[in-house]
Amino acid sequence: MQDLLFVVAPIFIIMGVGWLVARLGHFPDQAQRAVTDFCFRFAMPSLLFLGGMQGAGAAEGKTALAFFGAAVPLFGVGVLIGVRLLRQPLPQASMFGLNMSFGNTAMMGVPVIFAAFGQAGLSQLLTIIALHSIVLLPIATMLAEFGLNARAPLGRILRATGQSLLRNPIVMAVVVAQIWSLLHLPVPAVAERTLTMMGAAGPPAAIFCLGASLASFSPRGAGLEVGLAAIGKLAFLPLAVFGLGTLIQLEPLPMAVAVVSAALPTGANAFILARRYEVGAERSGATVLVTSAIAVVTLSIVIGLMRPA
């Protein structure tokens, strides 16, 4: 238990400090955007590039299979619940499905997995991070586009989706790292040291900014939709990943990384996408807030259960 607190407590303390200083007005939105941009565009890609230099093997492929074999069907279930039960139009239902299945694998997942499982765990996480945005975000984007403009040409939708992925530094860092590794290209010592220093700044800064960003969200009026999304994201998805991982006989470390990744709270990209399309942005923001708050407890439990003794 003491060892678990050593891993988890600093993460949530940093998040809490970020929330507090933002709440007190000492870390305004402009500063948050600047630090978040640094993490998203430079620090986290540096860390992920170095981690990805090992290349993706069969183990990483099975980890991704366990994760997305559960996440993609859960996204579909979320869309159906949105349309059938909550009586939402397709664009809003696609955002609801994203809230249930899209986790904060980069800005929160990287520091959590790195703290709990080290570099070996981070290597397992890389394929999940890359496919997370390549699989789930485009599906949600296309459903939203189809719902908002049924006559939009498919080519235009696919082109816009592809361009957004090419502009994503997180995705491109992982992809370039895999290509670099496959080509067996060396990384100069000075470049490696520079990337190491840059990457080291990413996890604490990202966690601090995540806590600060939660200070501006309000869960009021969210009701049933946020509750269902939180249950799906924090309970059903980790259980489904564990079940699928058991079925395909994942090794202990890949299993732990896949399940902990599934137990992460809803990622802010779900809110950003909802705000971009102006469909359910307040509910997506509330889901980020609620799942992040609950994850303080649930994520600690999941790490304790899955982390090797």
mmCIF file of C-alpha atoms in Angstrom:
data_model
loop_
_atom_site.group_PDB
_atom_site.id
_atom_site.type_symbol
_atom_site.label_atom_id
_atom_site.label_comp_id
_atom_site.label_asym_id
_atom_site.label_seq_id
_atom_site.Cartn_x
_atom_site.Cartn_y
_atom_site.Cartn_z
ATOM 1 C CA MET A 1 0.000 0.000 0.000
ATOM 2 C CA GLN A 2 2.814 2.380 0.885
ATOM 3 C CA ASP A 3 4.511 1.605 -2.426
ATOM 4 C CA LEU A 4 1.262 2.316 -4.297
ATOM 5 C CA LEU A 5 0.864 5.681 -2.561
ATOM 6 C CA PHE A 6 4.451 6.494 -3.520
ATOM 7 C CA VAL A 7 3.472 6.059 -7.187
ATOM 8 C CA VAL A 8 -0.031 7.560 -7.215
ATOM 9 C CA ALA A 9 0.003 10.300 -4.569
ATOM 10 C CA PRO A 10 2.448 12.696 -6.296
ATOM 11 C CA ILE A 11 0.380 12.585 -9.488
ATOM 12 C CA PHE A 12 -2.823 13.654 -7.785
ATOM 13 C CA ILE A 13 -1.046 16.123 -5.494
ATOM 14 C CA ILE A 14 0.371 17.900 -8.562
ATOM 15 C CA MET A 15 -3.077 17.796 -10.163
ATOM 16 C CA GLY A 16 -4.617 19.228 -6.990
ATOM 17 C CA VAL A 17 -2.074 22.048 -6.821
ATOM 18 C CA GLY A 18 -2.821 22.891 -10.453
ATOM 19 C CA TRP A 19 -6.552 22.977 -9.721
ATOM 20 C CA LEU A 20 -6.022 25.161 -6.630
ATOM 21 C CA VAL A 21 -3.791 27.798 -8.206
ATOM 22 C CA ALA A 22 -6.138 28.059 -11.203
ATOM 23 C CA ARG A 23 -9.129 28.328 -8.887
ATOM 24 C CA LEU A 24 -7.389 31.145 -7.001
ATOM 25 C CA GLY A 25 -6.671 32.963 -10.260
ATOM 26 C CA HIS A 26 -2.880 32.547 -10.221
ATOM 27 C CA PHE A 27 -2.733 30.397 -13.376
ATOM 28 C CA PRO A 28 -5.004 32.050 -15.967
ATOM 29 C CA ASP A 29 -6.271 30.462 -19.166
ATOM 30 C CA GLN A 30 -3.578 32.074 -21.313
ATOM 31 C CA ALA A 31 -0.818 30.580 -19.154
ATOM 32 C CA GLN A 32 -2.554 27.202 -19.160
ATOM 33 C CA ARG A 33 -2.731 27.211 -22.952
ATOM 34 C CA ALA A 34 0.962 28.112 -23.247
ATOM 35 C CA VAL A 35 2.159 25.347 -20.918
ATOM 36 C CA THR A 36 -0.259 22.826 -22.421
ATOM 37 C CA ASP A 37 1.002 23.692 -25.911
ATOM 38 C CA PHE A 38 4.583 23.144 -24.739
ATOM 39 C CA CYS A 39 3.637 19.718 -23.357
ATOM 40 C CA PHE A 40 1.561 18.717 -26.374
ATOM 41 C CA ARG A 41 3.911 19.990 -29.089
ATOM 42 C CA PHE A 42 7.368 19.437 -27.590
ATOM 43 C CA ALA A 43 7.758 17.709 -24.217
ATOM 44 C CA MET A 44 5.419 14.731 -24.619
ATOM 45 C CA PRO A 45 6.457 14.013 -28.241
ATOM 46 C CA SER A 46 10.109 14.002 -27.074
ATOM 47 C CA LEU A 47 9.332 11.468 -24.355
ATOM 48 C CA LEU A 48 7.246 9.305 -26.669
ATOM 49 C CA PHE A 49 9.838 9.387 -29.451
ATOM 50 C CA LEU A 50 12.519 8.052 -27.116
ATOM 51 C CA GLY A 51 10.162 5.414 -25.756
ATOM 52 C CA GLY A 52 9.191 4.354 -29.258
ATOM 53 C CA MET A 53 12.758 3.720 -30.371
ATOM 54 C CA GLN A 54 12.383 0.086 -29.271
ATOM 55 C CA GLY A 55 9.800 -0.463 -32.010
ATOM 56 C CA ALA A 56 6.455 -2.215 -31.641
ATOM 57 C CA GLY A 57 6.612 -5.974 -31.300
ATOM 58 C CA ALA A 58 4.021 -8.707 -30.988
ATOM 59 C CA ALA A 59 3.483 -7.920 -27.301
ATOM 60 C CA GLU A 60 2.590 -4.298 -28.045
ATOM 61 C CA GLY A 61 0.258 -5.468 -30.817
ATOM 62 C CA LYS A 62 -1.582 -7.775 -28.425
ATOM 63 C CA THR A 63 -1.817 -4.958 -25.871
ATOM 64 C CA ALA A 64 -3.454 -2.725 -28.475
ATOM 65 C CA LEU A 65 -5.748 -5.571 -29.542
ATOM 66 C CA ALA A 66 -6.993 -6.052 -25.982
ATOM 67 C CA PHE A 67 -7.554 -2.314 -25.572
ATOM 68 C CA PHE A 68 -9.248 -1.471 -28.861
ATOM 69 C CA GLY A 69 -11.084 -4.783 -29.056
ATOM 70 C CA ALA A 70 -13.013 -3.419 -26.077
ATOM 71 C CA ALA A 71 -12.890 0.354 -26.707
ATOM 72 C CA VAL A 72 -14.299 0.367 -30.249
ATOM 73 C CA PRO A 73 -17.363 -1.789 -29.405
ATOM 74 C CA LEU A 74 -17.950 0.348 -26.295
ATOM 75 C CA PHE A 75 -17.888 3.457 -28.492
ATOM 76 C CA GLY A 76 -20.562 1.834 -30.672
ATOM 77 C CA VAL A 77 -22.644 0.950 -27.621
ATOM 78 C CA GLY A 78 -22.332 4.547 -26.450
ATOM 79 C CA VAL A 79 -23.594 5.867 -29.782
ATOM 80 C CA LEU A 80 -26.562 3.476 -29.639
ATOM 81 C CA ILE A 81 -27.369 4.522 -26.062
ATOM 82 C CA GLY A 82 -27.181 8.157 -27.123
ATOM 83 C CA VAL A 83 -29.521 7.671 -30.073
ATOM 84 C CA ARG A 84 -31.970 5.177 -28.558
ATOM 85 C CA LEU A 85 -32.049 5.895 -24.819
ATOM 86 C CA LEU A 86 -31.046 9.556 -24.571
ATOM 87 C CA ARG A 87 -32.796 10.518 -27.848
ATOM 88 C CA GLN A 88 -29.790 12.438 -29.114
ATOM 89 C CA PRO A 89 -29.053 13.370 -32.728
ATOM 90 C CA LEU A 90 -26.166 11.441 -34.286
ATOM 91 C CA PRO A 91 -23.475 14.136 -33.782
ATOM 92 C CA GLN A 92 -24.202 14.415 -30.056
ATOM 93 C CA ALA A 93 -24.505 10.629 -29.706
ATOM 94 C CA SER A 94 -21.066 10.226 -31.302
ATOM 95 C CA MET A 95 -19.636 12.617 -28.700
ATOM 96 C CA PHE A 96 -21.338 10.591 -25.957
ATOM 97 C CA GLY A 97 -19.766 7.410 -27.332
ATOM 98 C CA LEU A 98 -16.392 9.155 -27.340
ATOM 99 C CA ASN A 99 -16.862 10.226 -23.716
ATOM 100 C CA MET A 100 -17.364 6.552 -22.794
ATOM 101 C CA SER A 101 -14.350 5.199 -24.673
ATOM 102 C CA PHE A 102 -11.694 7.894 -25.209
ATOM 103 C CA GLY A 103 -9.248 8.157 -22.317
ATOM 104 C CA ASN A 104 -6.568 10.638 -21.378
ATOM 105 C CA THR A 105 -3.793 8.308 -22.551
ATOM 106 C CA ALA A 106 -1.236 10.992 -23.422
ATOM 107 C CA MET A 107 -1.390 13.870 -20.949
ATOM 108 C CA MET A 108 -2.335 11.654 -17.974
ATOM 109 C CA GLY A 109 -1.617 8.138 -19.195
ATOM 110 C CA VAL A 110 2.069 8.748 -19.947
ATOM 111 C CA PRO A 111 3.005 10.035 -16.466
ATOM 112 C CA VAL A 112 0.801 7.462 -14.708
ATOM 113 C CA ILE A 113 2.114 4.484 -16.694
ATOM 114 C CA PHE A 114 5.705 5.746 -16.480
ATOM 115 C CA ALA A 115 5.457 6.180 -12.708
ATOM 116 C CA ALA A 116 3.806 2.800 -12.145
ATOM 117 C CA PHE A 117 5.613 0.596 -14.686
ATOM 118 C CA GLY A 118 8.672 2.517 -15.899
ATOM 119 C CA GLN A 119 10.038 2.670 -19.436
ATOM 120 C CA ALA A 120 8.909 -0.903 -20.157
ATOM 121 C CA GLY A 121 5.321 0.081 -19.421
ATOM 122 C CA LEU A 122 5.618 3.226 -21.525
ATOM 123 C CA SER A 123 6.726 1.141 -24.505
ATOM 124 C CA GLN A 124 3.546 -0.921 -24.167
ATOM 125 C CA LEU A 125 1.487 2.279 -24.057
ATOM 126 C CA LEU A 126 2.854 3.776 -27.282
ATOM 127 C CA THR A 127 0.769 1.742 -29.709
ATOM 128 C CA ILE A 128 -2.369 2.499 -27.699
ATOM 129 C CA ILE A 129 -1.611 6.235 -27.834
ATOM 130 C CA ALA A 130 -0.981 6.200 -31.578
ATOM 131 C CA LEU A 131 -4.098 4.192 -32.416
ATOM 132 C CA HIS A 132 -6.207 6.053 -29.861
ATOM 133 C CA SER A 133 -6.321 9.159 -32.021
ATOM 134 C CA ILE A 134 -6.059 7.310 -35.326
ATOM 135 C CA VAL A 135 -9.060 5.042 -34.591
ATOM 136 C CA LEU A 136 -11.523 6.667 -32.186
ATOM 137 C CA LEU A 137 -11.291 10.355 -33.098
ATOM 138 C CA PRO A 138 -11.767 9.810 -36.857
ATOM 139 C CA ILE A 139 -14.793 7.562 -36.256
ATOM 140 C CA ALA A 140 -16.402 10.183 -34.014
ATOM 141 C CA THR A 141 -15.471 12.942 -36.463
ATOM 142 C CA MET A 142 -17.016 11.150 -39.432
ATOM 143 C CA LEU A 143 -20.233 10.381 -37.541
ATOM 144 C CA ALA A 144 -20.478 14.019 -36.470
ATOM 145 C CA GLU A 145 -19.879 15.203 -40.040
ATOM 146 C CA PHE A 146 -22.449 12.793 -41.441
ATOM 147 C CA GLY A 147 -24.978 13.864 -38.831
ATOM 148 C CA LEU A 148 -24.441 17.591 -39.314
ATOM 149 C CA ASN A 149 -24.233 17.484 -43.089
ATOM 150 C CA ALA A 150 -25.536 14.280 -44.608
ATOM 151 C CA ARG A 151 -24.683 15.552 -48.094
ATOM 152 C CA ALA A 152 -21.014 16.284 -47.372
ATOM 153 C CA PRO A 153 -18.711 14.399 -49.775
ATOM 154 C CA LEU A 154 -16.999 11.435 -48.136
ATOM 155 C CA GLY A 155 -13.676 12.499 -49.646
ATOM 156 C CA ARG A 156 -13.833 15.869 -47.928
ATOM 157 C CA ILE A 157 -14.561 14.263 -44.571
ATOM 158 C CA LEU A 158 -11.712 11.764 -44.927
ATOM 159 C CA ARG A 159 -9.300 14.472 -46.087
ATOM 160 C CA ALA A 160 -10.101 16.726 -43.125
ATOM 161 C CA THR A 161 -9.696 13.802 -40.728
ATOM 162 C CA GLY A 162 -6.328 12.829 -42.211
ATOM 163 C CA GLN A 163 -5.041 16.390 -42.055
ATOM 164 C CA SER A 164 -5.941 16.657 -38.370
ATOM 165 C CA LEU A 165 -3.954 13.477 -37.629
ATOM 166 C CA LEU A 166 -0.906 14.714 -39.551
ATOM 167 C CA ARG A 167 -0.956 17.902 -37.463
ATOM 168 C CA ASN A 168 -1.062 15.941 -34.177
ATOM 169 C CA PRO A 169 2.470 15.981 -32.643
ATOM 170 C CA ILE A 170 1.691 13.076 -30.286
ATOM 171 C CA VAL A 171 0.628 10.772 -33.111
ATOM 172 C CA MET A 172 3.471 11.842 -35.382
ATOM 173 C CA ALA A 173 6.105 11.360 -32.650
ATOM 174 C CA VAL A 174 5.032 7.751 -32.185
ATOM 175 C CA VAL A 175 4.845 7.094 -35.939
ATOM 176 C CA VAL A 176 8.266 8.656 -36.618
ATOM 177 C CA ALA A 177 9.791 6.715 -33.712
ATOM 178 C CA GLN A 178 8.506 3.429 -35.128
ATOM 179 C CA ILE A 179 9.858 4.254 -38.612
ATOM 180 C CA TRP A 180 13.191 5.371 -37.134
ATOM 181 C CA SER A 181 13.433 2.108 -35.213
ATOM 182 C CA LEU A 182 12.521 -0.052 -38.217
ATOM 183 C CA LEU A 183 15.248 1.646 -40.264
ATOM 184 C CA HIS A 184 17.761 1.076 -37.414
ATOM 185 C CA LEU A 185 18.822 4.712 -37.516
ATOM 186 C CA PRO A 186 21.031 5.921 -34.644
ATOM 187 C CA VAL A 187 20.107 8.840 -32.416
ATOM 188 C CA PRO A 188 23.110 11.131 -31.790
ATOM 189 C CA ALA A 189 24.062 11.363 -28.118
ATOM 190 C CA VAL A 190 23.465 15.120 -27.972
ATOM 191 C CA ALA A 191 20.020 14.735 -29.567
ATOM 192 C CA GLU A 192 19.117 11.917 -27.182
ATOM 193 C CA ARG A 193 20.176 13.993 -24.169
ATOM 194 C CA THR A 194 18.197 16.977 -25.455
ATOM 195 C CA LEU A 195 15.070 14.876 -25.986
ATOM 196 C CA THR A 196 15.504 13.299 -22.547
ATOM 197 C CA MET A 197 15.654 16.703 -20.860
ATOM 198 C CA MET A 198 12.697 17.977 -22.879
ATOM 199 C CA GLY A 199 10.654 14.851 -22.213
ATOM 200 C CA ALA A 200 11.316 14.948 -18.474
ATOM 201 C CA ALA A 201 9.420 18.237 -18.257
ATOM 202 C CA GLY A 202 6.316 16.757 -19.872
ATOM 203 C CA PRO A 203 4.628 14.511 -17.276
ATOM 204 C CA PRO A 204 4.598 16.920 -14.282
ATOM 205 C CA ALA A 205 3.663 19.920 -16.433
ATOM 206 C CA ALA A 206 0.889 17.962 -18.153
ATOM 207 C CA ILE A 207 -0.574 16.770 -14.855
ATOM 208 C CA PHE A 208 -0.394 20.307 -13.427
ATOM 209 C CA CYS A 209 -2.222 21.741 -16.447
ATOM 210 C CA LEU A 210 -4.820 18.976 -16.350
ATOM 211 C CA GLY A 211 -5.665 19.886 -12.763
ATOM 212 C CA ALA A 212 -5.793 23.570 -13.678
ATOM 213 C CA SER A 213 -8.114 22.916 -16.614
ATOM 214 C CA LEU A 214 -10.611 21.124 -14.370
ATOM 215 C CA ALA A 215 -11.128 24.315 -12.361
ATOM 216 C CA SER A 216 -13.141 25.810 -15.233
ATOM 217 C CA PHE A 217 -15.515 22.865 -15.693
ATOM 218 C CA SER A 218 -18.867 22.535 -13.954
ATOM 219 C CA PRO A 219 -20.789 19.224 -13.709
ATOM 220 C CA ARG A 220 -24.104 20.924 -12.959
ATOM 221 C CA GLY A 221 -26.955 19.904 -15.209
ATOM 222 C CA ALA A 222 -25.019 16.974 -16.629
ATOM 223 C CA GLY A 223 -27.196 14.324 -14.988
ATOM 224 C CA LEU A 224 -27.807 10.932 -16.510
ATOM 225 C CA GLU A 225 -25.565 11.367 -19.541
ATOM 226 C CA VAL A 226 -22.414 12.062 -17.534
ATOM 227 C CA GLY A 227 -23.227 9.293 -15.064
ATOM 228 C CA LEU A 228 -23.600 6.703 -17.816
ATOM 229 C CA ALA A 229 -20.431 7.881 -19.553
ATOM 230 C CA ALA A 230 -18.463 7.697 -16.299
ATOM 231 C CA ILE A 231 -19.668 4.163 -15.555
ATOM 232 C CA GLY A 232 -18.798 3.046 -19.065
ATOM 233 C CA LYS A 233 -15.357 4.667 -19.039
ATOM 234 C CA LEU A 234 -14.172 3.829 -15.531
ATOM 235 C CA ALA A 235 -15.867 0.452 -14.979
ATOM 236 C CA PHE A 236 -17.025 -1.318 -18.137
ATOM 237 C CA LEU A 237 -13.991 -0.515 -20.299
ATOM 238 C CA PRO A 238 -11.328 -1.754 -17.816
ATOM 239 C CA LEU A 239 -13.350 -4.912 -17.146
ATOM 240 C CA ALA A 240 -13.808 -5.552 -20.868
ATOM 241 C CA VAL A 241 -10.098 -5.019 -21.548
ATOM 242 C CA PHE A 242 -9.198 -7.383 -18.705
ATOM 243 C CA GLY A 243 -11.572 -10.015 -20.059
ATOM 244 C CA LEU A 244 -10.257 -9.727 -23.605
ATOM 245 C CA GLY A 245 -6.662 -9.659 -22.387
ATOM 246 C CA THR A 246 -7.276 -12.859 -20.446
ATOM 247 C CA LEU A 247 -8.819 -14.444 -23.536
ATOM 248 C CA ILE A 248 -5.784 -13.689 -25.714
ATOM 249 C CA GLN A 249 -3.384 -14.577 -22.863
ATOM 250 C CA LEU A 250 -1.621 -11.263 -22.367
ATOM 251 C CA GLU A 251 1.536 -11.294 -20.256
ATOM 252 C CA PRO A 252 1.303 -9.543 -16.837
ATOM 253 C CA LEU A 253 2.943 -6.232 -17.839
ATOM 254 C CA PRO A 254 1.005 -5.736 -21.101
ATOM 255 C CA MET A 255 -2.189 -6.718 -19.270
ATOM 256 C CA ALA A 256 -1.501 -4.198 -16.508
ATOM 257 C CA VAL A 257 -0.759 -1.377 -18.969
ATOM 258 C CA ALA A 258 -3.858 -2.140 -21.056
ATOM 259 C CA VAL A 259 -6.193 -2.260 -18.042
ATOM 260 C CA VAL A 260 -4.749 0.844 -16.358
ATOM 261 C CA SER A 261 -4.956 2.706 -19.680
ATOM 262 C CA ALA A 262 -8.605 1.690 -19.962
ATOM 263 C CA ALA A 263 -9.234 2.974 -16.427
ATOM 264 C CA LEU A 264 -7.972 6.481 -17.235
ATOM 265 C CA PRO A 265 -10.569 9.281 -17.144
ATOM 266 C CA THR A 266 -12.118 10.725 -20.288
ATOM 267 C CA GLY A 267 -9.574 12.657 -22.327
ATOM 268 C CA ALA A 268 -9.852 16.374 -22.966
ATOM 269 C CA ASN A 269 -9.803 15.740 -26.731
ATOM 270 C CA ALA A 270 -13.372 14.488 -26.401
ATOM 271 C CA PHE A 271 -14.336 17.906 -25.025
ATOM 272 C CA ILE A 272 -12.286 19.713 -27.690
ATOM 273 C CA LEU A 273 -13.994 17.781 -30.489
ATOM 274 C CA ALA A 274 -17.436 18.404 -28.989
ATOM 275 C CA ARG A 275 -16.687 22.121 -28.698
ATOM 276 C CA ARG A 276 -15.462 22.196 -32.295
ATOM 277 C CA TYR A 277 -18.776 20.791 -33.544
ATOM 278 C CA GLU A 278 -20.823 22.646 -30.888
ATOM 279 C CA VAL A 279 -22.635 19.467 -29.834
ATOM 280 C CA GLY A 280 -22.725 18.579 -26.141
ATOM 281 C CA ALA A 281 -19.523 20.422 -25.240
ATOM 282 C CA GLU A 282 -20.750 21.192 -21.714
ATOM 283 C CA ARG A 283 -21.583 17.512 -21.128
ATOM 284 C CA SER A 284 -18.197 16.417 -22.465
ATOM 285 C CA GLY A 285 -16.438 18.923 -20.221
ATOM 286 C CA ALA A 286 -18.455 17.745 -17.241
ATOM 287 C CA THR A 287 -17.568 14.138 -18.070
ATOM 288 C CA VAL A 288 -13.866 15.036 -18.088
ATOM 289 C CA LEU A 289 -14.287 16.679 -14.678
ATOM 290 C CA VAL A 290 -16.352 13.917 -13.086
ATOM 291 C CA THR A 291 -14.268 11.009 -14.388
ATOM 292 C CA SER A 292 -11.016 12.754 -13.420
ATOM 293 C CA ALA A 293 -12.305 13.304 -9.887
ATOM 294 C CA ILE A 294 -13.531 9.712 -9.528
ATOM 295 C CA ALA A 295 -10.298 8.368 -11.048
ATOM 296 C CA VAL A 296 -8.373 9.686 -8.049
ATOM 297 C CA VAL A 297 -9.856 6.679 -6.219
ATOM 298 C CA THR A 298 -10.562 4.147 -8.968
ATOM 299 C CA LEU A 299 -7.227 4.513 -10.752
ATOM 300 C CA SER A 300 -5.365 4.002 -7.495
ATOM 301 C CA ILE A 301 -7.323 0.791 -6.924
ATOM 302 C CA VAL A 302 -6.719 -0.485 -10.458
ATOM 303 C CA ILE A 303 -2.974 0.227 -10.265
ATOM 304 C CA GLY A 304 -2.828 -1.536 -6.913
ATOM 305 C CA LEU A 305 -4.567 -4.600 -8.343
ATOM 306 C CA MET A 306 -2.583 -4.741 -11.588
ATOM 307 C CA ARG A 307 0.895 -3.614 -10.541
ATOM 308 C CA PRO A 308 3.343 -6.508 -10.060
ATOM 309 C CA ALA A 309 4.359 -7.094 -6.465
#
